[in-house]
Each structure stands twice: as C-alpha cells, then as structure tokens.
C-alpha cells in the first residue's frame, strides 16, 4: 500500500517513470550468478509478479524467448514501465534470467 501512495506522490510530482538508481546499476548477470543470489521462493515470486505485471501493454514475453543478456538490457526499460519497485523488479528479473534461453 505504501508503495502505491509513494507512486501516487511521484506521479503528482510530475515524475515520469524512470529506472531507479538500483535498477539502472544492476550488473549484467548470467544464470549461475542469479542462482547464487536468489532462492527458489524468490524466483517463484518473481514468476507471479511477471505474470501479473508484464502483460498490461503487450502479451507476456516468455522468459525463453530472450537470452540473459537481452533480459538484462530490456528489463531496465520494462521494470519502470511496469511500475515495479526495486525489490519486485529484481525478482521478476531473477525469474526471467534463470528461465531464459542459452546465451
Ligand atoms: C506500460 C506498458 C508496458 C508494460 C507494463 C511492460 N511493457 Fe514491455 N514493452 C512495452 C512497449 C511499448 C514495448 C515496445 C517498445 C520498446 O521496446 O520499448 C515493449 C517491449 C517489450 C519487449 C521487447 C523489446 C525487447 O527489447 O526485447 C520485451 C521483452 C518486454 N517488453 C518485456 C516486458 C516485461 C518483462 C515487462 C514486465 C516487467 C513489461 N514488458 C512491461 C510496454 C510495456
């Protein structure tokens, strides 16, 4: 809820959705690096967040349609578009990279 209020304030303040510092500075990571940082529960939550937030403007782009490198790049634009906070954005990213096609 506080996230929604925060977003409301950001929109009222005239801010366009823009990647946070955290999201913009995420390193390019491969599957192994993601698996060493996120557990199965977090990745499962990432899947739910992805399903609920990434099909609002276009059909879901399934994880295996992109390589880890492509996801790293695209998500810096799409996480802000989906208005995900840093935590949720990183979980979606973890789910997508772990299930991505081989780079
Ligand atoms: C507010 C609308 C909106 C939301 C929400 C959104 N997208 Fe997009 N997405 C777009 C638009 C518009 C394009 C095409 C233009 C572009 O590539 O920027 C696009 C393109 C894409 C592409 C293809 C472009 C590429 O570089 O591969 C992928 C993959 C993608 N989105 C994934 C996602 C994911 C994952 C999420 C959830 C985190 C998401 N999108 C949420 C609007 C949205």
mmCIF file of N, CA and C and ligand atoms in Angstrom:
data_model
loop_
_atom_site.group_PDB
_atom_site.id
_atom_site.type_symbol
_atom_site.label_atom_id
_atom_site.label_comp_id
_atom_site.label_asym_id
_atom_site.label_seq_id
_atom_site.Cartn_x
_atom_site.Cartn_y
_atom_site.Cartn_z
ATOM 1 N N UNK A 1 0.837 -1.207 0.000
ATOM 2 C CA UNK A 1 0.000 0.000 0.000
ATOM 3 C C UNK A 1 0.872 1.258 0.000
ATOM 4 N N UNK A 2 1.878 1.285 0.864
ATOM 5 C CA UNK A 2 2.747 2.461 0.897
ATOM 6 C C UNK A 2 3.439 2.651 -0.454
ATOM 7 N N UNK A 3 3.603 1.549 -1.171
ATOM 8 C CA UNK A 3 4.217 1.654 -2.496
ATOM 9 C C UNK A 3 3.286 2.438 -3.405
ATOM 10 N N UNK A 4 1.991 2.126 -3.346
ATOM 11 C CA UNK A 4 1.013 2.815 -4.184
ATOM 12 C C UNK A 4 0.983 4.304 -3.837
ATOM 13 N N UNK A 5 1.034 4.601 -2.554
ATOM 14 C CA UNK A 5 0.995 6.001 -2.142
ATOM 15 C C UNK A 5 2.250 6.708 -2.647
ATOM 16 N N UNK A 6 3.380 6.057 -2.497
ATOM 17 C CA UNK A 6 4.643 6.624 -2.965
ATOM 18 C C UNK A 6 4.585 6.903 -4.458
ATOM 19 N N UNK A 7 4.038 5.940 -5.193
ATOM 20 C CA UNK A 7 3.915 6.105 -6.639
ATOM 21 C C UNK A 7 3.012 7.281 -6.964
ATOM 22 N N UNK A 8 1.895 7.359 -6.250
ATOM 23 C CA UNK A 8 0.948 8.450 -6.454
ATOM 24 C C UNK A 8 1.645 9.783 -6.283
ATOM 25 N N UNK A 9 2.449 9.883 -5.250
ATOM 26 C CA UNK A 9 3.161 11.137 -4.983
ATOM 27 C C UNK A 9 4.153 11.416 -6.112
ATOM 28 N N UNK A 10 4.850 10.375 -6.550
ATOM 29 C CA UNK A 10 5.821 10.545 -7.627
ATOM 30 C C UNK A 10 5.124 11.054 -8.880
ATOM 31 N N UNK A 11 3.930 10.512 -9.157
ATOM 32 C CA UNK A 11 3.201 10.928 -10.358
ATOM 33 C C UNK A 11 2.707 12.370 -10.184
ATOM 34 N N UNK A 12 2.186 12.674 -9.009
ATOM 35 C CA UNK A 12 1.710 14.035 -8.747
ATOM 36 C C UNK A 12 2.857 15.029 -8.892
ATOM 37 N N UNK A 13 4.041 14.608 -8.478
ATOM 38 C CA UNK A 13 5.202 15.499 -8.543
ATOM 39 C C UNK A 13 5.670 15.679 -9.979
ATOM 40 N N UNK A 14 5.012 14.990 -10.906
ATOM 41 C CA UNK A 14 5.333 15.172 -12.308
ATOM 42 C C UNK A 14 6.513 14.337 -12.780
ATOM 43 N N UNK A 15 6.840 13.296 -12.032
ATOM 44 C CA UNK A 15 7.958 12.456 -12.435
ATOM 45 C C UNK A 15 7.462 11.428 -13.441
ATOM 46 N N UNK A 16 8.189 11.261 -14.512
ATOM 47 C CA UNK A 16 7.881 10.182 -15.429
ATOM 48 C C UNK A 16 8.512 8.917 -14.889
ATOM 49 N N UNK A 17 7.909 7.742 -15.176
ATOM 50 C CA UNK A 17 8.533 6.512 -14.695
ATOM 51 C C UNK A 17 9.951 6.407 -15.244
ATOM 52 N N UNK A 18 10.871 6.214 -14.377
ATOM 53 C CA UNK A 18 12.278 6.213 -14.762
ATOM 54 C C UNK A 18 12.952 5.162 -13.897
ATOM 55 N N UNK A 19 13.887 4.445 -14.455
ATOM 56 C CA UNK A 19 14.537 3.397 -13.680
ATOM 57 C C UNK A 19 15.224 4.014 -12.471
ATOM 58 N N UNK A 20 15.041 3.385 -11.325
ATOM 59 C CA UNK A 20 15.731 3.846 -10.134
ATOM 60 C C UNK A 20 17.226 3.614 -10.307
ATOM 61 N N UNK A 21 17.964 4.243 -9.447
ATOM 62 C CA UNK A 21 19.418 4.059 -9.406
ATOM 63 C C UNK A 21 19.757 2.564 -9.330
ATOM 64 N N UNK A 22 19.040 1.859 -8.445
ATOM 65 C CA UNK A 22 19.314 0.433 -8.222
ATOM 66 C C UNK A 22 19.134 -0.364 -9.516
ATOM 67 N N UNK A 23 18.015 -0.138 -10.190
ATOM 68 C CA UNK A 23 17.729 -0.897 -11.413
ATOM 69 C C UNK A 23 18.713 -0.512 -12.523
ATOM 70 N N UNK A 24 18.997 0.778 -12.635
ATOM 71 C CA UNK A 24 19.917 1.212 -13.692
ATOM 72 C C UNK A 24 21.317 0.650 -13.501
ATOM 73 N N UNK A 25 21.693 0.433 -12.244
ATOM 74 C CA UNK A 25 23.064 -0.008 -11.982
ATOM 75 C C UNK A 25 23.212 -1.514 -11.814
ATOM 76 N N UNK A 26 22.146 -2.267 -12.089
ATOM 77 C CA UNK A 26 22.268 -3.717 -11.968
ATOM 78 C C UNK A 26 23.330 -4.236 -12.939
ATOM 79 N N UNK A 27 24.197 -5.124 -12.451
ATOM 80 C CA UNK A 27 25.208 -5.664 -13.356
ATOM 81 C C UNK A 27 24.559 -6.630 -14.355
ATOM 82 N N UNK A 28 25.232 -6.897 -15.453
ATOM 83 C CA UNK A 28 24.765 -7.931 -16.387
ATOM 84 C C UNK A 28 25.129 -9.271 -15.764
ATOM 85 N N UNK A 29 24.097 -10.063 -15.439
ATOM 86 C CA UNK A 29 24.365 -11.321 -14.742
ATOM 87 C C UNK A 29 23.862 -12.518 -15.534
ATOM 88 N N UNK A 30 24.555 -13.643 -15.371
ATOM 89 C CA UNK A 30 24.117 -14.870 -16.035
ATOM 90 C C UNK A 30 23.328 -15.738 -15.041
ATOM 91 N N UNK A 31 22.860 -16.886 -15.520
ATOM 92 C CA UNK A 31 22.009 -17.746 -14.691
ATOM 93 C C UNK A 31 22.680 -18.152 -13.376
ATOM 94 N N UNK A 32 23.953 -18.532 -13.464
ATOM 95 C CA UNK A 32 24.662 -19.001 -12.268
ATOM 96 C C UNK A 32 24.735 -17.888 -11.224
ATOM 97 N N UNK A 33 25.020 -16.684 -11.682
ATOM 98 C CA UNK A 33 25.117 -15.567 -10.733
ATOM 99 C C UNK A 33 23.772 -15.286 -10.087
ATOM 100 N N UNK A 34 22.695 -15.387 -10.881
ATOM 101 C CA UNK A 34 21.358 -15.169 -10.328
ATOM 102 C C UNK A 34 21.044 -16.260 -9.303
ATOM 103 N N UNK A 35 21.340 -17.504 -9.656
ATOM 104 C CA UNK A 35 21.019 -18.619 -8.747
ATOM 105 C C UNK A 35 21.804 -18.546 -7.436
ATOM 106 N N UNK A 36 22.955 -17.904 -7.467
ATOM 107 C CA UNK A 36 23.719 -17.781 -6.226
ATOM 108 C C UNK A 36 23.169 -16.669 -5.330
ATOM 109 N N UNK A 37 22.304 -15.818 -5.878
ATOM 110 C CA UNK A 37 21.786 -14.685 -5.105
ATOM 111 C C UNK A 37 20.332 -14.830 -4.695
ATOM 112 N N UNK A 38 19.547 -15.609 -5.464
ATOM 113 C CA UNK A 38 18.108 -15.701 -5.195
ATOM 114 C C UNK A 38 17.733 -17.153 -4.946
ATOM 115 N N UNK A 39 16.858 -17.386 -3.956
ATOM 116 C CA UNK A 39 16.419 -18.754 -3.698
ATOM 117 C C UNK A 39 15.160 -19.088 -4.503
ATOM 118 N N UNK A 40 14.755 -20.361 -4.420
ATOM 119 C CA UNK A 40 13.633 -20.837 -5.243
ATOM 120 C C UNK A 40 12.348 -20.066 -4.944
ATOM 121 N N UNK A 41 12.179 -19.713 -3.677
ATOM 122 C CA UNK A 41 10.968 -18.992 -3.272
ATOM 123 C C UNK A 41 10.914 -17.606 -3.936
ATOM 124 N N UNK A 42 12.049 -16.937 -3.963
ATOM 125 C CA UNK A 42 12.106 -15.605 -4.580
ATOM 126 C C UNK A 42 11.859 -15.686 -6.085
ATOM 127 N N UNK A 43 12.395 -16.730 -6.698
ATOM 128 C CA UNK A 43 12.215 -16.880 -8.139
ATOM 129 C C UNK A 43 10.752 -17.196 -8.452
ATOM 130 N N UNK A 44 10.121 -17.999 -7.580
ATOM 131 C CA UNK A 44 8.694 -18.300 -7.757
ATOM 132 C C UNK A 44 7.860 -17.024 -7.607
ATOM 133 N N UNK A 45 8.244 -16.182 -6.674
ATOM 134 C CA UNK A 45 7.519 -14.917 -6.506
ATOM 135 C C UNK A 45 7.733 -14.025 -7.737
ATOM 136 N N UNK A 46 8.932 -14.073 -8.278
ATOM 137 C CA UNK A 46 9.227 -13.315 -9.496
ATOM 138 C C UNK A 46 8.310 -13.723 -10.637
ATOM 139 N N UNK A 47 8.020 -15.013 -10.716
ATOM 140 C CA UNK A 47 7.131 -15.503 -11.779
ATOM 141 C C UNK A 47 5.722 -14.920 -11.623
ATOM 142 N N UNK A 48 5.234 -14.893 -10.389
ATOM 143 C CA UNK A 48 3.894 -14.341 -10.137
ATOM 144 C C UNK A 48 3.871 -12.849 -10.495
ATOM 145 N N UNK A 49 4.891 -12.139 -10.065
ATOM 146 C CA UNK A 49 4.967 -10.700 -10.356
ATOM 147 C C UNK A 49 5.033 -10.450 -11.869
ATOM 148 N N UNK A 50 5.791 -11.287 -12.544
ATOM 149 C CA UNK A 50 5.913 -11.188 -14.000
ATOM 150 C C UNK A 50 4.541 -11.399 -14.656
ATOM 151 N N UNK A 51 3.861 -12.479 -14.269
ATOM 152 C CA UNK A 51 2.557 -12.797 -14.866
ATOM 153 C C UNK A 51 1.552 -11.674 -14.615
ATOM 154 N N UNK A 52 1.608 -11.080 -13.430
ATOM 155 C CA UNK A 52 0.625 -10.060 -13.071
ATOM 156 C C UNK A 52 0.936 -8.674 -13.611
ATOM 157 N N UNK A 53 2.190 -8.403 -13.937
ATOM 158 C CA UNK A 53 2.568 -7.022 -14.278
ATOM 159 C C UNK A 53 3.109 -6.804 -15.672
ATOM 160 N N UNK A 54 3.422 -7.875 -16.382
ATOM 161 C CA UNK A 54 4.124 -7.692 -17.652
ATOM 162 C C UNK A 54 3.252 -7.955 -18.865
ATOM 163 N N UNK A 55 1.951 -8.100 -18.670
ATOM 164 C CA UNK A 55 1.071 -8.325 -19.827
ATOM 165 C C UNK A 55 0.032 -7.215 -19.938
ATOM 166 N N UNK A 56 0.351 -6.058 -19.401
ATOM 167 C CA UNK A 56 -0.618 -4.965 -19.419
ATOM 168 C C UNK A 56 -0.613 -4.241 -20.754
ATOM 169 N N UNK A 57 0.546 -4.145 -21.377
ATOM 170 C CA UNK A 57 0.650 -3.383 -22.624
ATOM 171 C C UNK A 57 0.845 -4.293 -23.833
ATOM 172 N N UNK A 58 1.377 -5.465 -23.605
ATOM 173 C CA UNK A 58 1.600 -6.425 -24.689
ATOM 174 C C UNK A 58 1.450 -7.803 -24.093
ATOM 175 N N UNK A 59 1.421 -8.816 -24.967
ATOM 176 C CA UNK A 59 1.330 -10.184 -24.450
ATOM 177 C C UNK A 59 2.593 -10.491 -23.660
ATOM 178 N N UNK A 60 2.514 -11.442 -22.734
ATOM 179 C CA UNK A 60 3.696 -11.817 -21.963
ATOM 180 C C UNK A 60 4.805 -12.253 -22.907
ATOM 181 N N UNK A 61 5.972 -11.745 -22.689
ATOM 182 C CA UNK A 61 7.140 -12.177 -23.459
ATOM 183 C C UNK A 61 7.804 -13.253 -22.622
ATOM 184 N N UNK A 62 7.636 -14.489 -23.036
ATOM 185 C CA UNK A 62 8.093 -15.609 -22.205
ATOM 186 C C UNK A 62 9.608 -15.586 -22.009
ATOM 187 N N UNK A 63 10.053 -16.060 -20.834
ATOM 188 C CA UNK A 63 11.488 -15.973 -20.499
ATOM 189 C C UNK A 63 12.402 -16.610 -21.539
ATOM 190 N N UNK A 64 11.975 -17.746 -22.101
ATOM 191 C CA UNK A 64 12.874 -18.472 -23.014
ATOM 192 C C UNK A 64 12.965 -17.841 -24.404
ATOM 193 N N UNK A 65 12.284 -16.694 -24.600
ATOM 194 C CA UNK A 65 12.404 -16.016 -25.893
ATOM 195 C C UNK A 65 13.599 -15.066 -25.938
ATOM 196 N N UNK A 66 14.302 -14.918 -24.816
ATOM 197 C CA UNK A 66 15.416 -13.967 -24.775
ATOM 198 C C UNK A 66 16.605 -14.576 -24.033
ATOM 199 N N UNK A 67 17.785 -14.104 -24.344
ATOM 200 C CA UNK A 67 18.984 -14.547 -23.624
ATOM 201 C C UNK A 67 19.135 -13.705 -22.351
ATOM 202 N N UNK A 68 19.959 -14.169 -21.406
ATOM 203 C CA UNK A 68 20.192 -13.371 -20.191
ATOM 204 C C UNK A 68 20.631 -11.951 -20.537
ATOM 205 N N UNK A 69 21.503 -11.833 -21.526
ATOM 206 C CA UNK A 69 21.995 -10.510 -21.902
ATOM 207 C C UNK A 69 20.859 -9.609 -22.393
ATOM 208 N N UNK A 70 19.974 -10.184 -23.214
ATOM 209 C CA UNK A 70 18.840 -9.395 -23.711
ATOM 210 C C UNK A 70 17.921 -8.980 -22.571
ATOM 211 N N UNK A 71 17.677 -9.908 -21.630
ATOM 212 C CA UNK A 71 16.813 -9.559 -20.492
ATOM 213 C C UNK A 71 17.439 -8.461 -19.650
ATOM 214 N N UNK A 72 18.727 -8.587 -19.386
ATOM 215 C CA UNK A 72 19.404 -7.556 -18.594
ATOM 216 C C UNK A 72 19.156 -6.179 -19.193
ATOM 217 N N UNK A 73 19.206 -6.099 -20.511
ATOM 218 C CA UNK A 73 19.061 -4.828 -21.206
ATOM 219 C C UNK A 73 17.598 -4.362 -21.213
ATOM 220 N N UNK A 74 16.720 -5.240 -21.678
ATOM 221 C CA UNK A 74 15.302 -4.877 -21.821
ATOM 222 C C UNK A 74 14.666 -4.516 -20.488
ATOM 223 N N UNK A 75 15.026 -5.237 -19.449
ATOM 224 C CA UNK A 75 14.344 -5.019 -18.168
ATOM 225 C C UNK A 75 14.639 -3.654 -17.558
ATOM 226 N N UNK A 76 15.737 -3.064 -17.923
ATOM 227 C CA UNK A 76 15.999 -1.710 -17.403
ATOM 228 C C UNK A 76 14.954 -0.736 -17.923
ATOM 229 N N UNK A 77 14.374 -1.035 -19.085
ATOM 230 C CA UNK A 77 13.272 -0.207 -19.587
ATOM 231 C C UNK A 77 11.920 -0.678 -19.071
ATOM 232 N N UNK A 78 11.725 -2.004 -18.977
ATOM 233 C CA UNK A 78 10.386 -2.533 -18.683
ATOM 234 C C UNK A 78 10.024 -2.512 -17.194
ATOM 235 N N UNK A 79 11.000 -2.635 -16.321
ATOM 236 C CA UNK A 79 10.680 -2.594 -14.880
ATOM 237 C C UNK A 79 10.037 -1.252 -14.513
ATOM 238 N N UNK A 80 10.611 -0.134 -14.956
ATOM 239 C CA UNK A 80 9.924 1.143 -14.678
ATOM 240 C C UNK A 80 8.573 1.249 -15.379
ATOM 241 N N UNK A 81 8.460 0.738 -16.594
ATOM 242 C CA UNK A 81 7.175 0.787 -17.288
ATOM 243 C C UNK A 81 6.113 0.052 -16.488
ATOM 244 N N UNK A 82 6.502 -1.077 -15.888
ATOM 245 C CA UNK A 82 5.548 -1.876 -15.118
ATOM 246 C C UNK A 82 5.363 -1.305 -13.709
ATOM 247 N N UNK A 83 6.060 -0.225 -13.405
ATOM 248 C CA UNK A 83 5.980 0.442 -12.104
ATOM 249 C C UNK A 83 6.292 -0.505 -10.951
ATOM 250 N N UNK A 84 7.235 -1.381 -11.174
ATOM 251 C CA UNK A 84 7.652 -2.292 -10.102
ATOM 252 C C UNK A 84 8.674 -1.579 -9.225
ATOM 253 N N UNK A 85 8.601 -1.841 -7.922
ATOM 254 C CA UNK A 85 9.643 -1.280 -7.066
ATOM 255 C C UNK A 85 10.932 -2.089 -7.245
ATOM 256 N N UNK A 86 12.009 -1.628 -6.640
ATOM 257 C CA UNK A 86 13.312 -2.259 -6.872
ATOM 258 C C UNK A 86 13.305 -3.741 -6.507
ATOM 259 N N UNK A 87 12.689 -4.053 -5.377
ATOM 260 C CA UNK A 87 12.678 -5.444 -4.928
ATOM 261 C C UNK A 87 11.919 -6.318 -5.920
ATOM 262 N N UNK A 88 10.691 -5.924 -6.243
ATOM 263 C CA UNK A 88 9.869 -6.736 -7.134
ATOM 264 C C UNK A 88 10.500 -6.820 -8.528
ATOM 265 N N UNK A 89 11.069 -5.713 -8.967
ATOM 266 C CA UNK A 89 11.727 -5.695 -10.271
ATOM 267 C C UNK A 89 12.870 -6.703 -10.315
ATOM 268 N N UNK A 90 13.615 -6.789 -9.239
ATOM 269 C CA UNK A 90 14.748 -7.711 -9.212
ATOM 270 C C UNK A 90 14.284 -9.166 -9.166
ATOM 271 N N UNK A 91 13.122 -9.420 -8.544
ATOM 272 C CA UNK A 91 12.604 -10.793 -8.516
ATOM 273 C C UNK A 91 12.113 -11.212 -9.903
ATOM 274 N N UNK A 92 11.438 -10.289 -10.598
ATOM 275 C CA UNK A 92 10.996 -10.586 -11.968
ATOM 276 C C UNK A 92 12.223 -10.881 -12.832
ATOM 277 N N UNK A 93 13.243 -10.055 -12.668
ATOM 278 C CA UNK A 93 14.468 -10.219 -13.449
ATOM 279 C C UNK A 93 15.117 -11.576 -13.164
ATOM 280 N N UNK A 94 15.133 -11.960 -11.866
ATOM 281 C CA UNK A 94 15.732 -13.243 -11.497
ATOM 282 C C UNK A 94 14.981 -14.383 -12.176
ATOM 283 N N UNK A 95 13.643 -14.349 -12.124
ATOM 284 C CA UNK A 95 12.839 -15.400 -12.752
ATOM 285 C C UNK A 95 13.131 -15.479 -14.252
ATOM 286 N N UNK A 96 13.159 -14.326 -14.914
ATOM 287 C CA UNK A 96 13.337 -14.310 -16.372
ATOM 288 C C UNK A 96 14.732 -14.792 -16.773
ATOM 289 N N UNK A 97 15.744 -14.373 -16.056
ATOM 290 C CA UNK A 97 17.105 -14.769 -16.441
ATOM 291 C C UNK A 97 17.331 -16.258 -16.182
ATOM 292 N N UNK A 98 16.816 -16.747 -15.059
ATOM 293 C CA UNK A 98 17.007 -18.171 -14.748
ATOM 294 C C UNK A 98 16.347 -19.061 -15.806
ATOM 295 N N UNK A 99 15.232 -18.580 -16.379
ATOM 296 C CA UNK A 99 14.499 -19.393 -17.350
ATOM 297 C C UNK A 99 14.735 -18.953 -18.797
ATOM 298 N N UNK A 100 15.728 -18.131 -19.002
ATOM 299 C CA UNK A 100 15.973 -17.584 -20.337
ATOM 300 C C UNK A 100 16.608 -18.631 -21.245
ATOM 301 N N UNK A 101 16.682 -18.280 -22.529
ATOM 302 C CA UNK A 101 17.344 -19.201 -23.463
ATOM 303 C C UNK A 101 18.847 -19.055 -23.328
ATOM 304 N N UNK A 102 19.555 -20.096 -23.692
ATOM 305 C CA UNK A 102 21.007 -20.078 -23.555
ATOM 306 C C UNK A 102 21.587 -18.929 -24.366
ATOM 307 N N UNK A 103 22.476 -18.170 -23.703
ATOM 308 C CA UNK A 103 23.105 -17.048 -24.411
ATOM 309 C C UNK A 103 24.090 -17.611 -25.375
HETATM 310 C C1 LIG B 1 3.328 0.474 -19.718
HETATM 311 C C2 LIG B 1 3.348 -0.564 -20.776
HETATM 312 C C3 LIG B 1 4.328 -1.724 -20.615
HETATM 313 C C4 LIG B 1 4.484 -2.560 -19.547
HETATM 314 C C5 LIG B 1 3.751 -2.546 -18.205
HETATM 315 C C6 LIG B 1 5.525 -3.504 -19.929
HETATM 316 N N1 LIG B 1 5.934 -3.278 -21.200
HETATM 317 FE FE1 LIG B 1 7.263 -4.372 -22.284
HETATM 318 N N2 LIG B 1 7.029 -3.134 -23.876
HETATM 319 C C7 LIG B 1 6.209 -2.027 -23.911
HETATM 320 C C8 LIG B 1 6.346 -1.366 -25.206
HETATM 321 C C9 LIG B 1 5.623 -0.102 -25.636
HETATM 322 C C10 LIG B 1 7.282 -2.142 -25.954
HETATM 323 C C11 LIG B 1 7.787 -1.904 -27.388
HETATM 324 C C12 LIG B 1 8.735 -0.742 -27.436
HETATM 325 C C13 LIG B 1 10.036 -0.995 -26.711
HETATM 326 O O1 LIG B 1 10.721 -1.996 -26.976
HETATM 327 O O2 LIG B 1 10.370 -0.165 -25.837
HETATM 328 C C14 LIG B 1 7.674 -3.250 -25.090
HETATM 329 C C15 LIG B 1 8.565 -4.222 -25.447
HETATM 330 C C16 LIG B 1 8.947 -5.291 -24.676
HETATM 331 C C17 LIG B 1 9.864 -6.337 -25.097
HETATM 332 C C18 LIG B 1 10.521 -6.456 -26.469
HETATM 333 C C19 LIG B 1 11.632 -5.478 -26.628
HETATM 334 C C20 LIG B 1 13.000 -6.030 -26.338
HETATM 335 O O3 LIG B 1 13.922 -5.193 -26.147
HETATM 336 O O4 LIG B 1 13.216 -7.259 -26.278
HETATM 337 C C21 LIG B 1 10.006 -7.179 -24.023
HETATM 338 C C22 LIG B 1 10.858 -8.442 -23.969
HETATM 339 C C23 LIG B 1 9.178 -6.661 -22.944
HETATM 340 N N3 LIG B 1 8.547 -5.527 -23.376
HETATM 341 C C24 LIG B 1 9.087 -7.232 -21.692
HETATM 342 C C25 LIG B 1 8.341 -6.699 -20.637
HETATM 343 C C26 LIG B 1 8.375 -7.208 -19.270
HETATM 344 C C27 LIG B 1 9.184 -8.397 -18.804
HETATM 345 C C28 LIG B 1 7.525 -6.433 -18.549
HETATM 346 C C29 LIG B 1 7.258 -6.519 -17.049
HETATM 347 C C30 LIG B 1 8.383 -6.188 -16.168
HETATM 348 C C31 LIG B 1 6.958 -5.440 -19.449
HETATM 349 N N4 LIG B 1 7.496 -5.627 -20.687
HETATM 350 C C32 LIG B 1 6.004 -4.487 -19.089
HETATM 351 C C33 LIG B 1 5.372 -1.608 -22.912
HETATM 352 C C34 LIG B 1 5.240 -2.188 -21.663
#
